[in-house]
mmCIF file of C-alpha atoms in Angstrom:
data_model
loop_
_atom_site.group_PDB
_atom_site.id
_atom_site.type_symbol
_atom_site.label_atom_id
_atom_site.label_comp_id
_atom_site.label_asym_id
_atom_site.label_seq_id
_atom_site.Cartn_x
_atom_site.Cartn_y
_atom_site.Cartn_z
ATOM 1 C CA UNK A 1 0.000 0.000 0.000
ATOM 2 C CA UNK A 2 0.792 3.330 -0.677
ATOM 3 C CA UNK A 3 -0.147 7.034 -0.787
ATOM 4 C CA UNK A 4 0.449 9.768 -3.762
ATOM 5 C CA UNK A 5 1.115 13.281 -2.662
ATOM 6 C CA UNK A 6 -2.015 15.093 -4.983
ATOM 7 C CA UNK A 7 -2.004 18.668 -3.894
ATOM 8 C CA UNK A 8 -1.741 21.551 -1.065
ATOM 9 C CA UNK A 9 -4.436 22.834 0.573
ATOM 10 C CA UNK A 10 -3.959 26.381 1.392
ATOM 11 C CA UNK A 11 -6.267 28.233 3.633
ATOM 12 C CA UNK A 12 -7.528 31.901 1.996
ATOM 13 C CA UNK A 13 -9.816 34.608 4.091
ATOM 14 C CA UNK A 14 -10.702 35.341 0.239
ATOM 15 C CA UNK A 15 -10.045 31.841 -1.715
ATOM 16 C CA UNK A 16 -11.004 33.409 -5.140
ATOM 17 C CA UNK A 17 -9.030 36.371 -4.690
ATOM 18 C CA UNK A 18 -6.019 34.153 -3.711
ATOM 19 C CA UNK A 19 -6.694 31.476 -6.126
ATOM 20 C CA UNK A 20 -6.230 34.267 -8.970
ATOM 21 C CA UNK A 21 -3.180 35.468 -8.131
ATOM 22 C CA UNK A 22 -1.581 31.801 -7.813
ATOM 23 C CA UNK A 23 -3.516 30.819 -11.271
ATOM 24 C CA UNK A 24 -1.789 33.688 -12.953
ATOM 25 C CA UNK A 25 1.467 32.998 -11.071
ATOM 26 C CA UNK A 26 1.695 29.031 -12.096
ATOM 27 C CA UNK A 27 -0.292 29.858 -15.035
ATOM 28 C CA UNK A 28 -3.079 27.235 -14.016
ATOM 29 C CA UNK A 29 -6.691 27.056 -14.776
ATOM 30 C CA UNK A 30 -8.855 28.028 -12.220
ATOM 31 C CA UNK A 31 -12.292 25.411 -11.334
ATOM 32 C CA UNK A 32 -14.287 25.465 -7.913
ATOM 33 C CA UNK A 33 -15.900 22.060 -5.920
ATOM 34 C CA UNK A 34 -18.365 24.501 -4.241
ATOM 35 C CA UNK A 35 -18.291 27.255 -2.307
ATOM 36 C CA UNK A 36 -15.127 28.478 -0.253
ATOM 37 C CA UNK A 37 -13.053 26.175 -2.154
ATOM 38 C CA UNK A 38 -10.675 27.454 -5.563
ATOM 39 C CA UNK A 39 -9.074 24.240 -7.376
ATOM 40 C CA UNK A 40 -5.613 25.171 -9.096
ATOM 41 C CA UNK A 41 -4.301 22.809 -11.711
ATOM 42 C CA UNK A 42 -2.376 22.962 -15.294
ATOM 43 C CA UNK A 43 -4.663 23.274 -18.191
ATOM 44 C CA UNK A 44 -5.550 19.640 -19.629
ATOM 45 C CA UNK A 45 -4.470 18.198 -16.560
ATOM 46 C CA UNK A 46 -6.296 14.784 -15.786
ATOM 47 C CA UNK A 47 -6.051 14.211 -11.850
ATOM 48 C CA UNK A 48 -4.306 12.661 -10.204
ATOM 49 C CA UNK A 49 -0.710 12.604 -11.890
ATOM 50 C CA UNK A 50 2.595 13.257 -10.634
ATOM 51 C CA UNK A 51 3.213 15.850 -13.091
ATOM 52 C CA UNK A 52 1.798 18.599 -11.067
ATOM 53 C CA UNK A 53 0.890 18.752 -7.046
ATOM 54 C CA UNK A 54 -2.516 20.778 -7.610
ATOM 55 C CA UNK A 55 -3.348 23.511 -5.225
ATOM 56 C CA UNK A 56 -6.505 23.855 -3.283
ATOM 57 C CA UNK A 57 -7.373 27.384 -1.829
ATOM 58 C CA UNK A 58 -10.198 26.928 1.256
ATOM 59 C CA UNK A 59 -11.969 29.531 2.785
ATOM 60 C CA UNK A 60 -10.934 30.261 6.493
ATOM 61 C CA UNK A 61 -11.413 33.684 8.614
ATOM 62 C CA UNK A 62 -8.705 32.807 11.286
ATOM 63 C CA UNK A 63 -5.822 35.224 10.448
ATOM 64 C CA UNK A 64 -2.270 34.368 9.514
ATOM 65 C CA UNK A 65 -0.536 35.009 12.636
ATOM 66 C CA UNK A 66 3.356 32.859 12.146
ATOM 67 C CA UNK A 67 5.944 31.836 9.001
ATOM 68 C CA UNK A 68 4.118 29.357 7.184
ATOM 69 C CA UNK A 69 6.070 25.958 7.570
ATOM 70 C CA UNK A 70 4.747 24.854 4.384
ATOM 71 C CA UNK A 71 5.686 26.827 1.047
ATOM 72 C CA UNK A 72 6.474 26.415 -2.464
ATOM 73 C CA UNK A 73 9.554 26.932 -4.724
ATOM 74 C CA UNK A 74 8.776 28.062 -8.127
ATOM 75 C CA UNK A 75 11.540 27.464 -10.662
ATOM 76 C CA UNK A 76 13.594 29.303 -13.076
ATOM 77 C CA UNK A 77 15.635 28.966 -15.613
ATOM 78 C CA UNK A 78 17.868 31.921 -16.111
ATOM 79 C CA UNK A 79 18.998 34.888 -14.153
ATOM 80 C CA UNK A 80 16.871 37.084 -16.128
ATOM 81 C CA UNK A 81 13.646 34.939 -16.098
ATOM 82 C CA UNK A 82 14.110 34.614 -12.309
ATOM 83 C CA UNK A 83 14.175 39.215 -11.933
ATOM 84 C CA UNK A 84 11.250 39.115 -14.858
ATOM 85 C CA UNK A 85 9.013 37.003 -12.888
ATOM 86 C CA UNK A 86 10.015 38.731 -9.317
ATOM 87 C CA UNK A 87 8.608 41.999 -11.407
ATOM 88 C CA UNK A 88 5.658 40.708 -12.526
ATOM 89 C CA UNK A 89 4.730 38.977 -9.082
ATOM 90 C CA UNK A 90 5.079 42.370 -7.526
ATOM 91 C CA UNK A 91 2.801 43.465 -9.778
ATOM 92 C CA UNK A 92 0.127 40.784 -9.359
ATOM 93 C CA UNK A 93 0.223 41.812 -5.613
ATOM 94 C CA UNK A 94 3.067 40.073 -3.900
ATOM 95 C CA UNK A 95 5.691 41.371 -1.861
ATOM 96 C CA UNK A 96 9.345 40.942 -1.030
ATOM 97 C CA UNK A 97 9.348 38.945 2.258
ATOM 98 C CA UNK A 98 12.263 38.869 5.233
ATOM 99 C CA UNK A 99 12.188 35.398 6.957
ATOM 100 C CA UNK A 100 15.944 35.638 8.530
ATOM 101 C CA UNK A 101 17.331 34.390 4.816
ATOM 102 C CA UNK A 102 20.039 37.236 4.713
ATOM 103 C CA UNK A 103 21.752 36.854 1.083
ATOM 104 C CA UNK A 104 20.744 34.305 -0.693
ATOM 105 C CA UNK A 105 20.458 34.040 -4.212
ATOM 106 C CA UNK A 106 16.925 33.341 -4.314
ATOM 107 C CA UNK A 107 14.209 35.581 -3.385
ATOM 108 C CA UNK A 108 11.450 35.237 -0.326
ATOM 109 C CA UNK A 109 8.482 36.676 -1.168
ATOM 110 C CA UNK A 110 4.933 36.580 -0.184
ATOM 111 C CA UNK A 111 1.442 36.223 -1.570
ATOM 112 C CA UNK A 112 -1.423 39.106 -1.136
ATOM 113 C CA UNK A 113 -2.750 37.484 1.794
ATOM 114 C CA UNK A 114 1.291 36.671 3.354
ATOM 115 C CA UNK A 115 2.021 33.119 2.710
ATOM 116 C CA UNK A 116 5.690 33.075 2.228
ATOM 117 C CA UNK A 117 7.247 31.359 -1.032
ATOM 118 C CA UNK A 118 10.446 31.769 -3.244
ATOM 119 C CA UNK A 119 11.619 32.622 -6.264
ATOM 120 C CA UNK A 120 14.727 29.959 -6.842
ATOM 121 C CA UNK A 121 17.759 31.157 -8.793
ATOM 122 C CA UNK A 122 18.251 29.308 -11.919
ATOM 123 C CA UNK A 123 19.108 25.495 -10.928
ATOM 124 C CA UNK A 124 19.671 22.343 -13.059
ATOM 125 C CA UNK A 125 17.696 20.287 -10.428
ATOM 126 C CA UNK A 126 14.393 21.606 -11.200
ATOM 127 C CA UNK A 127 14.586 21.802 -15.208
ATOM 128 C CA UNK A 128 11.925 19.805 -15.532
ATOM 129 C CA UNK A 129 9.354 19.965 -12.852
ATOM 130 C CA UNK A 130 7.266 23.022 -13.893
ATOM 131 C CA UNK A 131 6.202 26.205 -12.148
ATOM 132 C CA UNK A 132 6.718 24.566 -8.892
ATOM 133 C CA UNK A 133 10.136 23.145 -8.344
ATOM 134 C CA UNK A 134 9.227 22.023 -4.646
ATOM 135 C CA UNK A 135 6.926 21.899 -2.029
ATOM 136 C CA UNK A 136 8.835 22.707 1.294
ATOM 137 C CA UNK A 137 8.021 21.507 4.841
ATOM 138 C CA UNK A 138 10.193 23.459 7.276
ATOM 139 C CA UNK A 139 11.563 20.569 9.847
ATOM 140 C CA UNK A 140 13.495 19.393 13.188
ATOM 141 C CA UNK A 141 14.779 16.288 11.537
ATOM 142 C CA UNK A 142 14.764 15.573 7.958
ATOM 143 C CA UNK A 143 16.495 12.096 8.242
ATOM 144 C CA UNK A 144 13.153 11.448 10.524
ATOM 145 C CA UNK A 145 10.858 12.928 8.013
ATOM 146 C CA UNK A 146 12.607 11.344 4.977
ATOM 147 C CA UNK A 147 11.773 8.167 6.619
ATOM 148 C CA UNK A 148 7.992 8.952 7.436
ATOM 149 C CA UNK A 149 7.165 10.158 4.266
ATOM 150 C CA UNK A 150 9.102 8.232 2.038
ATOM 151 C CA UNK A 151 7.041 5.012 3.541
ATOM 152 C CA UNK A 152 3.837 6.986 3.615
ATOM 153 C CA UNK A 153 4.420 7.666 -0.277
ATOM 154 C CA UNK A 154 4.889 6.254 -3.144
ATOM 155 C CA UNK A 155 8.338 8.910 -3.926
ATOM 156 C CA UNK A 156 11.629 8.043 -3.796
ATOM 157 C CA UNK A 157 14.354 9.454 -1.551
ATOM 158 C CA UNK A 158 16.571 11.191 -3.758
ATOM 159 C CA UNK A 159 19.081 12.753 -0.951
ATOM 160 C CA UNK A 160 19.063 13.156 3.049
ATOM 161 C CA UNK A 161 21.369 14.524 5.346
ATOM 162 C CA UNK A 162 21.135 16.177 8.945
ATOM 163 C CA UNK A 163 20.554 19.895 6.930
ATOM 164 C CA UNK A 164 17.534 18.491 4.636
ATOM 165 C CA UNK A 165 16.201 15.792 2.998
ATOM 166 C CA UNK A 166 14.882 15.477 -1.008
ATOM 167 C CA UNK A 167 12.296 13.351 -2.330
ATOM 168 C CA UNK A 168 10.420 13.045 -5.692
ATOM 169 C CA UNK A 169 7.627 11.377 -7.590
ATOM 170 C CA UNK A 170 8.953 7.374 -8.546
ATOM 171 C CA UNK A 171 7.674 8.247 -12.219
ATOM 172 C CA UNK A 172 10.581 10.899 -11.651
ATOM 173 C CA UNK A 173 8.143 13.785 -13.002
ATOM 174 C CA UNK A 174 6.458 16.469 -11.309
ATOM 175 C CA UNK A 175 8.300 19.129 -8.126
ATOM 176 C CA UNK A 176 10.428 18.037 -5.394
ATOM 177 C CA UNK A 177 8.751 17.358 -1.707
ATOM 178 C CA UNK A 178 12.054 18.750 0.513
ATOM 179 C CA UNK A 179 12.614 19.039 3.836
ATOM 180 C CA UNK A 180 14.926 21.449 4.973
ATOM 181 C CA UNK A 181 16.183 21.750 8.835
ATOM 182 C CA UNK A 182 15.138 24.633 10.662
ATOM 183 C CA UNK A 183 15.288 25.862 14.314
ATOM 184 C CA UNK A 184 11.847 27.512 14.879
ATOM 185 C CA UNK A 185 9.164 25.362 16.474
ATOM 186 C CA UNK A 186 5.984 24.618 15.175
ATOM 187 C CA UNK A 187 3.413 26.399 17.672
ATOM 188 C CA UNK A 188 -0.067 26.538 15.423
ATOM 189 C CA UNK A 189 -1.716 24.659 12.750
ATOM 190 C CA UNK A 190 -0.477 24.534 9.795
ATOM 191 C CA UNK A 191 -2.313 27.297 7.126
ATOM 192 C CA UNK A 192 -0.630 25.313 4.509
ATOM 193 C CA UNK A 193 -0.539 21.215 4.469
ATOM 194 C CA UNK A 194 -0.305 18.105 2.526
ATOM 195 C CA UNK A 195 -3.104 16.124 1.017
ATOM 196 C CA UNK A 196 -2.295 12.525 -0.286
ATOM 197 C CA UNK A 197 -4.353 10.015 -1.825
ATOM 198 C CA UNK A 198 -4.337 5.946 -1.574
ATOM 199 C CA UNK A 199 -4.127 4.345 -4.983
ATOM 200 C CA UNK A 200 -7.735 3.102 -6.622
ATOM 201 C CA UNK A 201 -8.961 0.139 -4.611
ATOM 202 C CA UNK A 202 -7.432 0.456 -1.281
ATOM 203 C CA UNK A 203 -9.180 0.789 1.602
ATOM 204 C CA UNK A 204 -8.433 4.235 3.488
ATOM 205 C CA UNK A 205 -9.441 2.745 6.967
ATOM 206 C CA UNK A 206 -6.226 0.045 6.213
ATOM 207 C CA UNK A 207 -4.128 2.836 4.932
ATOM 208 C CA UNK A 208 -4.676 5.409 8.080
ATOM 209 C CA UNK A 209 -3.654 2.347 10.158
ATOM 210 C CA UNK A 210 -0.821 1.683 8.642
ATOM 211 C CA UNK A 211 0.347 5.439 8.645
ATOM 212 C CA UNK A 212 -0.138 5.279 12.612
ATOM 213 C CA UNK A 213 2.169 2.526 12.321
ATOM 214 C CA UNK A 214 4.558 4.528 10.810
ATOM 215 C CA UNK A 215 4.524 7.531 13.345
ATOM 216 C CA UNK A 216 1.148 9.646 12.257
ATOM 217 C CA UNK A 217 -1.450 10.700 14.684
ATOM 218 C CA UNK A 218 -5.141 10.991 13.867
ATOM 219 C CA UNK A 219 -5.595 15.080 15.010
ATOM 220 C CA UNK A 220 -9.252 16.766 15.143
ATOM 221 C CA UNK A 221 -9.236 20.557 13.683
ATOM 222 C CA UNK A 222 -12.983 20.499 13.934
ATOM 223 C CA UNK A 223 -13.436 18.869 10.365
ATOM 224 C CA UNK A 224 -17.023 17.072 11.380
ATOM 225 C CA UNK A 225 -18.454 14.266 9.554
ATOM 226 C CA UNK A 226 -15.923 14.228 6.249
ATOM 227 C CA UNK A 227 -14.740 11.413 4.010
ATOM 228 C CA UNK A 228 -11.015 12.399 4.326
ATOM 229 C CA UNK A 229 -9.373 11.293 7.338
ATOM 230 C CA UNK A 230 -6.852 14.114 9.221
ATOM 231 C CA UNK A 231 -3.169 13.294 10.537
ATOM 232 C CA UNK A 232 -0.524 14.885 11.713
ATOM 233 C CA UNK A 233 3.237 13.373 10.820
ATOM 234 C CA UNK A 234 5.839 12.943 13.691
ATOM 235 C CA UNK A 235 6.626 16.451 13.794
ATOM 236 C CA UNK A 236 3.149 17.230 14.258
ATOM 237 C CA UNK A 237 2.155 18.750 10.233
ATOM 238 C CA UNK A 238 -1.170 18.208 9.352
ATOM 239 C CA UNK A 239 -2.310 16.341 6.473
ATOM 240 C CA UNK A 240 -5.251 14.788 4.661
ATOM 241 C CA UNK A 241 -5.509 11.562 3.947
ATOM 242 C CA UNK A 242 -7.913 11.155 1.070
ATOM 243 C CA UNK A 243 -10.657 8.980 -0.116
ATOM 244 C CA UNK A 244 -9.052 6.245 -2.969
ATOM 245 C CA UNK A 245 -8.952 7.325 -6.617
#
């Protein structure tokens, strides 16, 4: 058995607003399951596939209140595409964000509602993985986390060390899931998380089992009667465990 990371659920106090600017930033068509709720994913895409980790923008009035310890890299692939598309995010609304980086050759920014992300310099590593070269959960332990969710997932471990671990999609397509070390402490839920997805046919009672097996604990945020099942890894991230498909 085995799970498939599918998308990132963001929460938005405006999720159309929000899911606009990221459409126009990934360049993503923009659908809705109902109300509150702004689906993100590449035009023509058929979910799910590796090829992209969709984004899901859901409607919630608590304000953002710490560093998000979820983000996203979005790739580049020259010095000059990386200071064109810094421009025109500024001008869809985002600003330059400080998170402690000091000089780094990529830039921190963050969306019109403050969910930090970066603009990565130009890197060979993430050619090939579209607008989003990787999904980032900030971290205590990576070689921990590496573990976790490269048994709770279908991807393959590509590098870890005590700094940061690296995994990817086994079909080798698609962004990078990394795991960078970090000294701040997680101290609220998480306005950005994970959603995976057990293959077609398993059961999703058998596959929260086994993730409590591997170190996940089933959490309540409140979420009522739904057919997804919430977690939290060993460093206590949410995530949704969805129905099969």
């Amino acid at each position: 058995m085995a799970t498939r990371l599918v998308q990132i659920n963001m929460k938005a106090r405006d999720d159309s607003a929000l899911g606009g600017f990221w459409a126009e930033v990934l360049g993503w068509g923009v659908s809705s399951e109902g109300p509150g709720v702004t689906n993100l994913e590449p035009e023509g895409f058929v979910y799910p596939d590796p090829v992209a980790v969709c984004v899901d923008l859901v409607l919630s009035p608590e304000p953002k209140t710490v560093k998000n310890r979820v983000h996203v890299d979005l790739a580049t692939t020259s010095a000059a595409h990386q200071a064109e598309m810094v421009a025109r995010l500024k001008e869809l609304g985002a600003t330059p964000a400080d998170v402690g980086q000091g000089d780094v050759p990529w830039t921190v920014m963050a969306d019109p509602e403050g969910n930090e992300f970066c603009v990565l310099d130009p890197r060979p590593l993430y050619r090939d993985t579209g607008p989003i070269a990787a999904v980032v959960v900030d971290c205590a332990d990576p070689r921990a986390m590496a573990r976790f969710w490269g048994e709770a997932t279908d991807w393959t471990l590509h590098e870890v060390t005590d700094h940061h671990a690296v995994l990817r999609s086994a079909k080798g397509v698609g962004p990078y899931l990394r795991f960078p070390r970090t000294p701040d402490a997680k101290t609220v839920w998480n306005r950005v998380h994970l959603d995976i997805r057990p293959y077609p046919g398993d059961d999703l009672a058998a596959e929260a089992a086994r993730l409590r097996t591997l170190g996940a604990t089933v959490i309540d945020l409140g979420q009522d009667d739904v057919p997804w099942t919430v977690l939290a890894d060993p460093e206590g991230n949410e995530f949704c465990l969805l129905t099969p498909s």
